[in-house]
mmCIF file of C-alpha atoms and ligand atoms in Angstrom:
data_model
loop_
_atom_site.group_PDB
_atom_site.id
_atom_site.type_symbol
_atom_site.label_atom_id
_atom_site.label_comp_id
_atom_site.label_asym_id
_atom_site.label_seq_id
_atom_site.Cartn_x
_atom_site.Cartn_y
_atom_site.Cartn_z
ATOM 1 C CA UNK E 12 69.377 161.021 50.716
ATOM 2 C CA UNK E 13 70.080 164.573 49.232
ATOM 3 C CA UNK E 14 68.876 167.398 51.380
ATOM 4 C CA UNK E 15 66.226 168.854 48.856
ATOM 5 C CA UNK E 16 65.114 172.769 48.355
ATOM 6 C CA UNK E 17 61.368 172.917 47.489
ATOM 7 C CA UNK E 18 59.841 175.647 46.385
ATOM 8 C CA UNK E 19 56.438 176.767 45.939
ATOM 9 C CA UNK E 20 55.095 179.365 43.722
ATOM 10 C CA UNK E 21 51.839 180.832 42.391
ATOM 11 C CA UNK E 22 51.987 181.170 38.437
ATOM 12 C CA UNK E 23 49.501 183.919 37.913
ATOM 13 C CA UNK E 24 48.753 187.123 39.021
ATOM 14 C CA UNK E 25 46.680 190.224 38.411
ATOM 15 C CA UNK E 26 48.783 192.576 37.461
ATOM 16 C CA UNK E 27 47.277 195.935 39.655
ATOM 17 C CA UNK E 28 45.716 193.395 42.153
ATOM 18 C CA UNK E 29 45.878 194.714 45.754
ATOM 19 C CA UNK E 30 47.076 192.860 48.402
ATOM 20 C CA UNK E 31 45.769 193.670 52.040
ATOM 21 C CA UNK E 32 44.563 191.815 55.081
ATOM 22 C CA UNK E 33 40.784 191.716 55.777
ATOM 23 C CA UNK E 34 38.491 193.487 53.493
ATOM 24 C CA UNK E 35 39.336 197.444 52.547
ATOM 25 C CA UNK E 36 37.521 199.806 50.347
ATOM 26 C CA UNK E 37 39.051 201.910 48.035
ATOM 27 C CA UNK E 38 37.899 204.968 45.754
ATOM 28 C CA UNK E 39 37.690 203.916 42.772
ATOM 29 C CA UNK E 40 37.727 206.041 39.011
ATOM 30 C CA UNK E 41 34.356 204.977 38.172
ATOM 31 C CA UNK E 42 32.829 205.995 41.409
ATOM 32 C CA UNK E 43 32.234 202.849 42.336
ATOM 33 C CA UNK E 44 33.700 200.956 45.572
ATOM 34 C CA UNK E 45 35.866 197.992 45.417
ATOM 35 C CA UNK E 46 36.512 196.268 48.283
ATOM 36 C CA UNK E 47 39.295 193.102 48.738
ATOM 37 C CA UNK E 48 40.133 189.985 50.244
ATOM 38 C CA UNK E 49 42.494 187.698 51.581
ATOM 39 C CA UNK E 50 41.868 184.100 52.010
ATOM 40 C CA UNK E 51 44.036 181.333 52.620
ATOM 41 C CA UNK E 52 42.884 177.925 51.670
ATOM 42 C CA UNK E 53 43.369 174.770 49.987
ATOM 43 C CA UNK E 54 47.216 175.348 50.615
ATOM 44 C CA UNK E 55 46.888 178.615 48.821
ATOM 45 C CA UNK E 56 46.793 182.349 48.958
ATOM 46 C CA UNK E 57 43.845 183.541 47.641
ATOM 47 C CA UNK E 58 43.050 187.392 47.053
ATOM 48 C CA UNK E 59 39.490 188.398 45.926
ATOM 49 C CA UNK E 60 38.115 191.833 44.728
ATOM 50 C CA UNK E 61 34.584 192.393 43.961
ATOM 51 C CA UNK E 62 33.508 196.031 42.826
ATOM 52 C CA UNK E 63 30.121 197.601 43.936
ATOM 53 C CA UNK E 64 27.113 198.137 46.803
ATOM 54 C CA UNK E 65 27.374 194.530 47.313
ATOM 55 C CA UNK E 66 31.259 193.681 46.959
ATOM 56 C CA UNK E 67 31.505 193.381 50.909
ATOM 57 C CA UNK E 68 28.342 190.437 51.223
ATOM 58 C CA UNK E 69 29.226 189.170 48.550
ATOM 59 C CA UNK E 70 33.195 188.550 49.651
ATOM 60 C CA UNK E 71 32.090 186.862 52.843
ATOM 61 C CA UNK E 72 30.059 184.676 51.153
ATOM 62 C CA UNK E 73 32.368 183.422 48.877
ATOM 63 C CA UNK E 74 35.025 183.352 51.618
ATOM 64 C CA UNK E 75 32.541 180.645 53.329
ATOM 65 C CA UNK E 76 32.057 178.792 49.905
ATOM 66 C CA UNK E 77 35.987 178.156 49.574
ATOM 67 C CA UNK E 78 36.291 177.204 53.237
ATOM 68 C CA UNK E 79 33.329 174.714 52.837
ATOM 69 C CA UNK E 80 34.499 173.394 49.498
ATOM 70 C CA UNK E 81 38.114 172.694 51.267
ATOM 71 C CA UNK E 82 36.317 170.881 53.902
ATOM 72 C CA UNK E 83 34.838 168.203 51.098
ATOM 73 C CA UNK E 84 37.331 168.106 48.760
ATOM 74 C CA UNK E 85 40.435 167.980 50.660
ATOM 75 C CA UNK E 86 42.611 165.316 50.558
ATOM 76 C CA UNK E 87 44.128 164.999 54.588
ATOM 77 C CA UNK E 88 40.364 166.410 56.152
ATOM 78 C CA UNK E 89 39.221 163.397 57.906
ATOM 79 C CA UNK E 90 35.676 165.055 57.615
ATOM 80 C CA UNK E 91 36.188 165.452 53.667
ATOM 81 C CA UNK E 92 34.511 163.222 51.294
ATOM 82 C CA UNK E 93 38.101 162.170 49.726
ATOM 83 C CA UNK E 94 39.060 160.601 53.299
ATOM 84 C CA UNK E 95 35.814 158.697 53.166
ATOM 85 C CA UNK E 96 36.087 157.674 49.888
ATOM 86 C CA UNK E 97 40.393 156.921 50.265
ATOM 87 C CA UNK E 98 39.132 154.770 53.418
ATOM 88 C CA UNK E 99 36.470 153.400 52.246
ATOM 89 C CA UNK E 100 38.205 149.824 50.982
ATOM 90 C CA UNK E 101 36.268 149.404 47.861
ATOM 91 C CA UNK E 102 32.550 149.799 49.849
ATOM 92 C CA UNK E 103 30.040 152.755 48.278
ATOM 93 C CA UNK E 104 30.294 156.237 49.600
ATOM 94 C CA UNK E 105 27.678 159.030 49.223
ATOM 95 C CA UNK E 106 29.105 161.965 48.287
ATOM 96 C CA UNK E 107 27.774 165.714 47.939
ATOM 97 C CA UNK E 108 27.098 167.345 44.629
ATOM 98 C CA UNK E 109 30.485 169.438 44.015
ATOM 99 C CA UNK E 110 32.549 166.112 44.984
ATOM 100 C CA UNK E 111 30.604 164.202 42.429
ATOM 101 C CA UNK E 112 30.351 166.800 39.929
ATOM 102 C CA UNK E 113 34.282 167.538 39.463
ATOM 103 C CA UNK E 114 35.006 163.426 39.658
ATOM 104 C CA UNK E 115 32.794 163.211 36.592
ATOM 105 C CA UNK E 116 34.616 166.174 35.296
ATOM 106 C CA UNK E 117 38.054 164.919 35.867
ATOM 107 C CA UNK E 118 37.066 161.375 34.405
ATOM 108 C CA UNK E 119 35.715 163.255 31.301
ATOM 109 C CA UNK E 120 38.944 165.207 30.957
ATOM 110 C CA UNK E 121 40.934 161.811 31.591
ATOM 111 C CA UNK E 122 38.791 160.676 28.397
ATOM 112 C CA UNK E 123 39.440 163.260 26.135
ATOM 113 C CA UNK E 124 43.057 163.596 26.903
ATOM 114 C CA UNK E 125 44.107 159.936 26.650
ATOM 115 C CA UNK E 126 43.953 159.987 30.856
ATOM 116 C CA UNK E 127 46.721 162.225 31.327
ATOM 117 C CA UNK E 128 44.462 163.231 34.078
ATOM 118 C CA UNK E 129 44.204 160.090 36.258
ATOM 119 C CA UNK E 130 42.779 161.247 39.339
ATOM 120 C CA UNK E 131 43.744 157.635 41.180
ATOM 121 C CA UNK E 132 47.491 158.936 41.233
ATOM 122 C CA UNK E 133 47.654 159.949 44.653
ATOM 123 C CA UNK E 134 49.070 156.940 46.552
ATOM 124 C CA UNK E 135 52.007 157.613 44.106
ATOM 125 C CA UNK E 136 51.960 161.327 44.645
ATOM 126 C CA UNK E 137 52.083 160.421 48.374
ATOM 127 C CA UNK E 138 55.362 158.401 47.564
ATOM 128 C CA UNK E 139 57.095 161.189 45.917
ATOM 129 C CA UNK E 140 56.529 163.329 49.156
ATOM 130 C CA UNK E 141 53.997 165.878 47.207
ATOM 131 C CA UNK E 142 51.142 165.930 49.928
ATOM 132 C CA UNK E 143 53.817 166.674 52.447
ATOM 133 C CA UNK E 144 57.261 168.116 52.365
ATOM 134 C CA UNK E 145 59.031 165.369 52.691
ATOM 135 C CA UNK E 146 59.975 164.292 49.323
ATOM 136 C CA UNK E 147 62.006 161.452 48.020
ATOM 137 C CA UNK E 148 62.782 159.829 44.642
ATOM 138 C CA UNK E 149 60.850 156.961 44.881
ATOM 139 C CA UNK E 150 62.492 153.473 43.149
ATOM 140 C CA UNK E 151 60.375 152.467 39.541
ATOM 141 C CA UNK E 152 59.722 149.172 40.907
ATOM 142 C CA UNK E 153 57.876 150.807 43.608
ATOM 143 C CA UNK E 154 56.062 153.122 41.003
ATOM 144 C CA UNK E 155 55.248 150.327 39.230
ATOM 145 C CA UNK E 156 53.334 148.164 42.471
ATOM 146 C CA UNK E 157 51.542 151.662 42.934
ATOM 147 C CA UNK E 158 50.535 152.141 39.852
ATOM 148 C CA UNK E 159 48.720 149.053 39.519
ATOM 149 C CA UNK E 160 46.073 150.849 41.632
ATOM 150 C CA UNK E 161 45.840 153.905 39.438
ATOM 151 C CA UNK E 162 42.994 153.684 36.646
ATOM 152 C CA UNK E 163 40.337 156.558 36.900
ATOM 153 C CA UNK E 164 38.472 154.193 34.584
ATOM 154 C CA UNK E 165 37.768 151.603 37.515
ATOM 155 C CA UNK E 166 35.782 154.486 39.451
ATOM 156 C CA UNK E 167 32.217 153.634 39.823
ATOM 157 C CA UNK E 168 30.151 156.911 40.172
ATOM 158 C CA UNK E 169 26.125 157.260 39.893
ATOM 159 C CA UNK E 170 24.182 160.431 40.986
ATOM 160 C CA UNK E 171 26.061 161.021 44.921
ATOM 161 C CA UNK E 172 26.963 157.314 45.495
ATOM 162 C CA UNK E 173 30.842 156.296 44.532
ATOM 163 C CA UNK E 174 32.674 153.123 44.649
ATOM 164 C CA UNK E 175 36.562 153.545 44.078
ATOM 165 C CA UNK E 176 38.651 149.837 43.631
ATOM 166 C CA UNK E 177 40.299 148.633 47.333
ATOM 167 C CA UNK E 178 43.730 150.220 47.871
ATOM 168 C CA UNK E 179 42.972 153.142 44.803
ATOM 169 C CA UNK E 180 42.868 156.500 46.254
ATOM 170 C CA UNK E 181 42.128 159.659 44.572
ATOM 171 C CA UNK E 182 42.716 163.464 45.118
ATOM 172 C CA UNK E 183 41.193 166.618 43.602
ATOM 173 C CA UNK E 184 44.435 168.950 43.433
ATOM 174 C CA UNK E 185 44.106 168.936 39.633
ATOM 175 C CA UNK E 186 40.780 170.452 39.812
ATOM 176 C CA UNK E 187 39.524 171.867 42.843
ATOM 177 C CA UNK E 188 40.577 175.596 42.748
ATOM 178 C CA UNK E 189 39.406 176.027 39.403
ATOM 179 C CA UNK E 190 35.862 175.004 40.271
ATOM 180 C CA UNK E 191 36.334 177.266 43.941
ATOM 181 C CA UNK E 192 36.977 180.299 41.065
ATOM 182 C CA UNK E 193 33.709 179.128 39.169
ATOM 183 C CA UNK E 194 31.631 179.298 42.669
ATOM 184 C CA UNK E 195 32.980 182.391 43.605
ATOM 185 C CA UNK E 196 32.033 183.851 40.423
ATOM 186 C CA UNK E 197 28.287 182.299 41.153
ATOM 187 C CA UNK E 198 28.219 184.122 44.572
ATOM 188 C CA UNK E 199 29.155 187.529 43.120
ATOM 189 C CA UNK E 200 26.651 187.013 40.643
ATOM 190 C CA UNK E 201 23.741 186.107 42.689
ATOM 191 C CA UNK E 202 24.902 189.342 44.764
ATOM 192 C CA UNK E 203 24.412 191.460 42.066
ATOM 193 C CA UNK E 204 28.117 192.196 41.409
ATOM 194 C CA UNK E 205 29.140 193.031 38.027
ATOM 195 C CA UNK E 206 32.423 193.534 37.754
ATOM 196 C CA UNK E 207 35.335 191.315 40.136
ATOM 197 C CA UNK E 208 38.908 189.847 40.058
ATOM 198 C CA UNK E 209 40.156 186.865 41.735
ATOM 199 C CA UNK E 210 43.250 185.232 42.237
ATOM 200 C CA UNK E 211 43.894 181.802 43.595
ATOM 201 C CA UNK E 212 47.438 180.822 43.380
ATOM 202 C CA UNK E 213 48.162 180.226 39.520
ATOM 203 C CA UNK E 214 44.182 180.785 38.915
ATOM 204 C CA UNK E 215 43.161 183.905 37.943
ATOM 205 C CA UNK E 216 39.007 184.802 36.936
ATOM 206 C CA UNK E 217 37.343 187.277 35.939
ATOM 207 C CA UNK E 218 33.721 188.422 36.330
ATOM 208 C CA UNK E 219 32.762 190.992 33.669
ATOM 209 C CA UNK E 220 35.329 193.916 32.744
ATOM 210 C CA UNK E 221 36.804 196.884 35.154
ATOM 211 C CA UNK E 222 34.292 198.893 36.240
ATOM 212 C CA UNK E 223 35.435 201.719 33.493
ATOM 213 C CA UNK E 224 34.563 198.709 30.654
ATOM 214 C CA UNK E 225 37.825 197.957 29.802
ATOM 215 C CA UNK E 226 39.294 193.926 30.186
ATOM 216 C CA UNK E 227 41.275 193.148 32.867
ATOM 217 C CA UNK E 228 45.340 192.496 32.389
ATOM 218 C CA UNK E 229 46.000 189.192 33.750
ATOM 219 C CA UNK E 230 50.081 188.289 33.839
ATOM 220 C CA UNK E 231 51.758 184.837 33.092
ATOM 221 C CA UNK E 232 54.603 184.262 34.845
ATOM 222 C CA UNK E 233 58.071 183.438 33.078
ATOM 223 C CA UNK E 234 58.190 179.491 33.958
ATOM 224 C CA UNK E 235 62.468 179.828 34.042
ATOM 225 C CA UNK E 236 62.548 182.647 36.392
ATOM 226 C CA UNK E 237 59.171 182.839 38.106
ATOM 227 C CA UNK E 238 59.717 185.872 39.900
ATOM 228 C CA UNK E 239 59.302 188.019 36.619
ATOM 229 C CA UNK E 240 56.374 187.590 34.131
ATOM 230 C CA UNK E 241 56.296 186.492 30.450
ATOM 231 C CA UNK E 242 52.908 187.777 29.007
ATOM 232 C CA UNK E 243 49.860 189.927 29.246
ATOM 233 C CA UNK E 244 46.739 188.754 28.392
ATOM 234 C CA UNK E 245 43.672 191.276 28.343
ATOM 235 C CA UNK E 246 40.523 189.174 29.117
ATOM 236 C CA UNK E 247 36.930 189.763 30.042
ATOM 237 C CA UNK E 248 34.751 187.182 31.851
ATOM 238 C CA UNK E 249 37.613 184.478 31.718
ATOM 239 C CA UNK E 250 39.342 181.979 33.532
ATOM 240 C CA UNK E 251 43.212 181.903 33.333
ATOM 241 C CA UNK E 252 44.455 178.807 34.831
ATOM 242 C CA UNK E 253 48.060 177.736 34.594
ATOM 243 C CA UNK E 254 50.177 174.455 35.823
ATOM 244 C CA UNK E 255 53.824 174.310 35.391
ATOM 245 C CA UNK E 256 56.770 172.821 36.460
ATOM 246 C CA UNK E 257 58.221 175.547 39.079
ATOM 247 C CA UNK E 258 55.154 175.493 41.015
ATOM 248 C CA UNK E 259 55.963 173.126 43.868
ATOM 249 C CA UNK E 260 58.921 171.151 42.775
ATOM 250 C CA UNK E 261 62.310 170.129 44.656
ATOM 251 C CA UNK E 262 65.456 169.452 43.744
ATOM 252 C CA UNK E 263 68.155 166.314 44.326
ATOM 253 C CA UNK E 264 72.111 167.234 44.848
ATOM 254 C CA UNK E 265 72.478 167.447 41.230
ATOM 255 C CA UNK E 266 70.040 169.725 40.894
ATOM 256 C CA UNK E 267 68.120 167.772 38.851
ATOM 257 C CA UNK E 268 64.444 169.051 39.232
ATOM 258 C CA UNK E 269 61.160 167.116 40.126
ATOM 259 C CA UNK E 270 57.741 168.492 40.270
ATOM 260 C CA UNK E 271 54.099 167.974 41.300
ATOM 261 C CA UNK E 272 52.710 166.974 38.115
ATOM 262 C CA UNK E 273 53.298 163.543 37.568
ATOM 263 C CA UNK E 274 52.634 160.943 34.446
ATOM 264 C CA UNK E 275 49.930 157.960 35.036
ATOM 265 C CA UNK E 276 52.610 156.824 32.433
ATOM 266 C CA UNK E 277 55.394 155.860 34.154
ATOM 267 C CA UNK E 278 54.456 158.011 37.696
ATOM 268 C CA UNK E 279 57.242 160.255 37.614
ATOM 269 C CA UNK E 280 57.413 164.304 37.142
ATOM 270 C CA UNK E 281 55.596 164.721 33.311
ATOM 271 C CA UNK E 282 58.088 165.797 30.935
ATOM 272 C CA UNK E 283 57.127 166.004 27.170
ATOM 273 C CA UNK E 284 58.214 168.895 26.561
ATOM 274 C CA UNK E 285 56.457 171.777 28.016
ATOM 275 C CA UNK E 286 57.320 173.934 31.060
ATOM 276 C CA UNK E 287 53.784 175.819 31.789
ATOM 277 C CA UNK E 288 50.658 175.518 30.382
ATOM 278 C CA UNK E 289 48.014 177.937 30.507
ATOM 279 C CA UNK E 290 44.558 177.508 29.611
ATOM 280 C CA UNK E 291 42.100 180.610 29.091
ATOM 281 C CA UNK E 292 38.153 180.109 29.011
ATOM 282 C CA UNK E 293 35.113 180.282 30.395
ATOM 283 C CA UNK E 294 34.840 177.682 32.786
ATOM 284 C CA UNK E 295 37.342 177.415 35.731
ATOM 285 C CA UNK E 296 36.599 173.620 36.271
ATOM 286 C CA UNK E 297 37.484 173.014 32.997
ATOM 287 C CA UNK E 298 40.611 175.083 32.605
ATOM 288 C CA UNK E 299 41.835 174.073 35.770
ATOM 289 C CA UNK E 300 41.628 170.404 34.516
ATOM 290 C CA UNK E 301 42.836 170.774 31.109
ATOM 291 C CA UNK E 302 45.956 172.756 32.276
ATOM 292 C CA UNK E 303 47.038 169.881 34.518
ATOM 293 C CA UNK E 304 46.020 167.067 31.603
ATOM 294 C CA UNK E 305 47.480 169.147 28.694
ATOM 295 C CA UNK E 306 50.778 169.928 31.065
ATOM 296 C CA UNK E 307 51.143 165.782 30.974
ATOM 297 C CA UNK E 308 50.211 165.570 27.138
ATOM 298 C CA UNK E 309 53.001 168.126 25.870
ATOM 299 C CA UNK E 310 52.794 169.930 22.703
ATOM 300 C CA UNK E 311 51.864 167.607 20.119
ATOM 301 C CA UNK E 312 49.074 166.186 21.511
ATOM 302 C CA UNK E 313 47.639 169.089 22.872
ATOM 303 C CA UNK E 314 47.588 170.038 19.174
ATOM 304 C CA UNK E 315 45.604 167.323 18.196
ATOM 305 C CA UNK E 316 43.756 168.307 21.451
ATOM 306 C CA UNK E 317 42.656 172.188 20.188
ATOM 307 C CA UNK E 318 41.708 170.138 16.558
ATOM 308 C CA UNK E 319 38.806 168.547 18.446
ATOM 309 C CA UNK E 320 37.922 170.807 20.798
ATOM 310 C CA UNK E 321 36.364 174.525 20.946
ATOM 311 C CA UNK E 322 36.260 176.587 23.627
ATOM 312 C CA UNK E 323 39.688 177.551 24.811
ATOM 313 C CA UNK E 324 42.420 179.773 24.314
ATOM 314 C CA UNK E 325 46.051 178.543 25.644
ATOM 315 C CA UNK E 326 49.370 179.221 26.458
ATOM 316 C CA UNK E 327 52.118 176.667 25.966
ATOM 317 C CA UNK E 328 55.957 177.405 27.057
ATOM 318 C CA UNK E 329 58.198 174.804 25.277
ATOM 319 C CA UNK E 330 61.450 173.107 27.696
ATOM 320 C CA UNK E 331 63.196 174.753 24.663
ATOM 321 C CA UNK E 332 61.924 178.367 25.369
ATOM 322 C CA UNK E 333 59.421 179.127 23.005
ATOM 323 C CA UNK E 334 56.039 180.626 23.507
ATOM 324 C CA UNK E 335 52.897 179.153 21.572
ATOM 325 C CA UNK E 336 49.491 180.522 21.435
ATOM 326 C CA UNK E 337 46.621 180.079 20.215
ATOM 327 C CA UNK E 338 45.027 182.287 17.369
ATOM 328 C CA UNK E 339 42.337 183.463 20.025
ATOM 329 C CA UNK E 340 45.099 185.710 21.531
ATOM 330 C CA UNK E 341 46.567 187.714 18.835
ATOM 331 C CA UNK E 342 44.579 190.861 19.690
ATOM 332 C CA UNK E 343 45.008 190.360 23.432
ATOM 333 C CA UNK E 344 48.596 188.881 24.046
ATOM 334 C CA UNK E 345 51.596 191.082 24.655
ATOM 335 C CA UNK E 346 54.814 188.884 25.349
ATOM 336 C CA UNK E 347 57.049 190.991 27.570
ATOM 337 C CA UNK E 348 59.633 188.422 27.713
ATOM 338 C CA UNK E 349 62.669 187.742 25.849
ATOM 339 C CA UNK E 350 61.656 184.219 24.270
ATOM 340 C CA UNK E 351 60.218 183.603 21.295
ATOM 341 C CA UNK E 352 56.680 183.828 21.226
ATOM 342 C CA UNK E 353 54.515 181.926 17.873
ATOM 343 C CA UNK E 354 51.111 181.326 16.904
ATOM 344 C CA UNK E 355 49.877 177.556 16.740
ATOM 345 C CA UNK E 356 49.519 176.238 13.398
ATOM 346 C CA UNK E 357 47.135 173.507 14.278
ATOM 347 C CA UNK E 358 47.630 171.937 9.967
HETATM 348 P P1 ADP N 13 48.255 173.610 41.110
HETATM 349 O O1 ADP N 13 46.996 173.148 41.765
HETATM 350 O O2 ADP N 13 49.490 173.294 41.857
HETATM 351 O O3 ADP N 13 48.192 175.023 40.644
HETATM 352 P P2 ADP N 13 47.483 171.792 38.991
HETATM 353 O O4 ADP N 13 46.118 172.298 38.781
HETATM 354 O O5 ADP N 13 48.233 171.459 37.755
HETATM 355 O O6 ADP N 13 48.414 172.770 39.784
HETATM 356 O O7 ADP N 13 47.321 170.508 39.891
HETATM 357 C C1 ADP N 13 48.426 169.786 40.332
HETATM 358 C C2 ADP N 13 47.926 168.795 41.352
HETATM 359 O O8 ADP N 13 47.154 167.783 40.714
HETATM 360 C C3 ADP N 13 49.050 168.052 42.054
HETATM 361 O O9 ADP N 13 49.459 168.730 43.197
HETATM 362 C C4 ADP N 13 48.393 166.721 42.376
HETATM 363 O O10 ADP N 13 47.599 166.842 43.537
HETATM 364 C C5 ADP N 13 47.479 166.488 41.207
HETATM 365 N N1 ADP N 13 48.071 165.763 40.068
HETATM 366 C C6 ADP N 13 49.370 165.670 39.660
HETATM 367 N N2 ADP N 13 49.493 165.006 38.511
HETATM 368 C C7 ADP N 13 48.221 164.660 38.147
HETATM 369 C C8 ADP N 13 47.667 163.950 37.043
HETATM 370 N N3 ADP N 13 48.408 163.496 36.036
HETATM 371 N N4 ADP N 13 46.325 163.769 37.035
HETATM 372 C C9 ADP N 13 45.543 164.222 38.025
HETATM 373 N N5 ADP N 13 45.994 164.915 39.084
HETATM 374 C C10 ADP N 13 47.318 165.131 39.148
HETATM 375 MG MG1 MG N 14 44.870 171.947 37.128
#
C-alpha cells in the first residue's frame, strides 16, 4: 500500500489574531484590555480573545465549557456519550442536553439537505483511516456492507433518551466545534463581555464588533494553496465556518487526493464540484453543519438550498477555480486572490 502524506490544516483565521500561550493582556486603542487564549481540544487549536473587565473569567470559563463538551461529544472518550451510544448494540441511552440537541440538529440538516449530512457514517470514516492516521483506500464492496448501517433516519431520539440501530455508529465531527463557538459566545455574554474573537480551527465567531465599533476581518483561506488566503470578509456578531477538501486529506502514489468529507452516497471523499465551502451566520451549530452538508451537495444544489432557506451568507470555491458568493457579501467581501470571484444568481 502507498506510503501516504496527510496533512492537516485549519481553513480560517483572524486576520490580526494573536497567538500566545496562556492568557496575556494587551493595551488596547480603545482603552480597553483584551486578554487571549490558547486551547487545544477536540483535535484542534483553538485561540480565544475576549475584550474587557471580565475577558480573563470569562476565558476560563469557556476554556472549561470546550473541555467538558469534548468529554461528551467525542468520538474515542470512553466516558463520552458517543462511546455509550456506539456501544450500546441497539439498547436506549440517556444522553445530556448538548448531545441531544446537536443530533436533532444534524438530523434536521440531513433533512433539508437531502442527508448529505448522515451522521451514521462513521464506521465508514473509520475504514478510510479518518479517526486515526492510518488511512487506506478502502474496496467499494466493503463501502457498500458498511453502508448498509448508515441511515441517520433510523435514529430514535426523544427528550435525553436515544436508540441508534445495532452495528450503526455515529460521530459529531460535522458539528461539534461550531456549537463549542456558540457556547463560548454564551459564556462571554453572561460575563458581561461585549466585544470577542474566536478561532477554532476553520471556525471563526464573533461576539459584537472591535472594541473601536468597527467589524472584525475574518480571512478565507485559498483551498489550492492553503498557506495563503483568498478573501476578506468584514463581519459583526457572525459565525464563519468553513469545510474543504485540504483540511485533513492524504494522498495515494499517484497523488491522487482523498479527504475527510465523505458521501453517504457512495462513502467515498465528496466530490461535486466544490473545493471549500464557507458558511457565514448567526448560529455556529448551524453553519458548522451546513458547511459540511453543503460541501457534499456541491453547487447546484446548494443553489436550490439558499432558494429555500434565509439566514446565511456563503462562500463556495468551484474544483474549477471560481469564487461564488452570495449577494449578502457584496459590501463586505474583498477577494485578494487571483481567481475569479462572482455573485450567485440563484434564477
Ligand atoms: P472540520 O471539523 O474538519 O473543520 P467539518 O465540519 O466539515 O470539518 O466536519 C468534517 C467531519 O465530519 C469529518 O471529520 C467527519 O468526522 C464528519 N463527516 C464527514 N463526512 C460527513 C457527512 N457526510 N456527514 C456527517 N459527518 C461527516
Ligand atoms: Mg461542519
Amino acid at each position: 500500500m502507498a506510503k501516504f502524506k496527510t496533512v492537516v490544516m485549519t481553513s480560517v483565521f483572524i486576520v490580526f489574531l494573536l497567538c500566545g500561550c496562556e492568557s496575556k493582556a494587551e493595551p488596547n486603542v480603545s482603552d480597553d484590555i483584551s486578554m487571549t487564549r490558547d486551547v487545544f481540544a477536540m483535535d484542534t487549536f483553538m485561540n480565544m480573545k475576549a475584550y474587557g473587565s471580565n475577558a480573563e473569567k470569562a476565558l476560563s470559563e469557556a476554556e472549561k465549557r470546550v473541555y467538558s463538551l469534548e468529554n461528551e461529544l467525542s468520538v474515542t472518550s470512553e466516558s463520552s456519550d458517543i462511546w455509550s451510544i456506539n456501544h450500546s448494540q441497539g439498547e436506549a441511552v440517556t444522553i445530556c442536553d448538548d448531545t441531544a440537541k446537536l443530533v436533532n440538529k444534524a438530523i434536521e440538516i440531513g433533512d433539508k439537505t437531502n442527508g448529505a449530512l448522515d451522521i451514521t457514517l462513521y464506521p465508514v470514516l473509520k475504514e478510510w483511516g479518518f479517526t486515526g492516521e492510518e488511512y487506506k483506500i478502502p474496496e467499494q464492496s466493503v463501502l457498500n456492507e458498511l453502508l448498509s448501517y448508515v441511515d441517520y433516519s433510523k435514529i430514535d431520539i426523544e427528550g435525553n433518551t436515544i436508540i441508534v440501530p445495532e452495528k450503526a455508529e455515529i460521530d459529531l465531527g460535522a458539528v461539534a466545534k461550531g456549537y463549542t463557538g456558540d457556547e463560548i459566545m454564551k459564556i462571554f455574554k453572561e460575563n458581561g463581555v461585549k466585544s470577542a474573537i474566536v478561532s477554532l480551527g476553520g471556525n471563526v465567531q464573533a461576539l459584537g464588533s472591535k472594541p473601536d465599533g468597527s467589524d472584525w476581518k475574518v480571512a478565507v483561506r485559498n483551498p489550492f494553496s492553503p498557506d495563503t488566503d483568498m478573501c476578506v470578509i468584514t463581519i459583526s456578531d457572525k459565525a464563519v465556518i468553513t469545510s474543504g477538501n485540504y483540511e485533513r486529506f492524504f494522498t495515494d502514489d499517484n497523488g491522487n487526493r482523498y479527504w475527510h468529507i465523505l458521501d453517504p452516497a457512495d462513502g467515498r471523499p465528496a466530490d461535486n464540484g466544490l473545493v471549500s465551502v464557507t458558511v457565514i451566520g448567526d448560529c455556529g451549530l448551524d453553519c458548522d453543519a451546513l458547511s459540511t452538508a453543503l460541501f457534499v451537495e456541491g453547487y447546484e444544489n446548494t443553489k436550490d438550498f439558499l432558494r429555500n432557506n434565509d439566514g446565511y451568507d456563503l462562500i463556495l470555491v468551484t474544483d474549477d477555480n471560481i469564487i461564488f458568493y452570495t449577494e449578502g457579501l457584496i459590501e463586505s467581501f474583498s477577494n485578494i486572490s487571483d481567481m475569479e470571484a462572482e455573485v450567485i444568481k440563484l434564477d
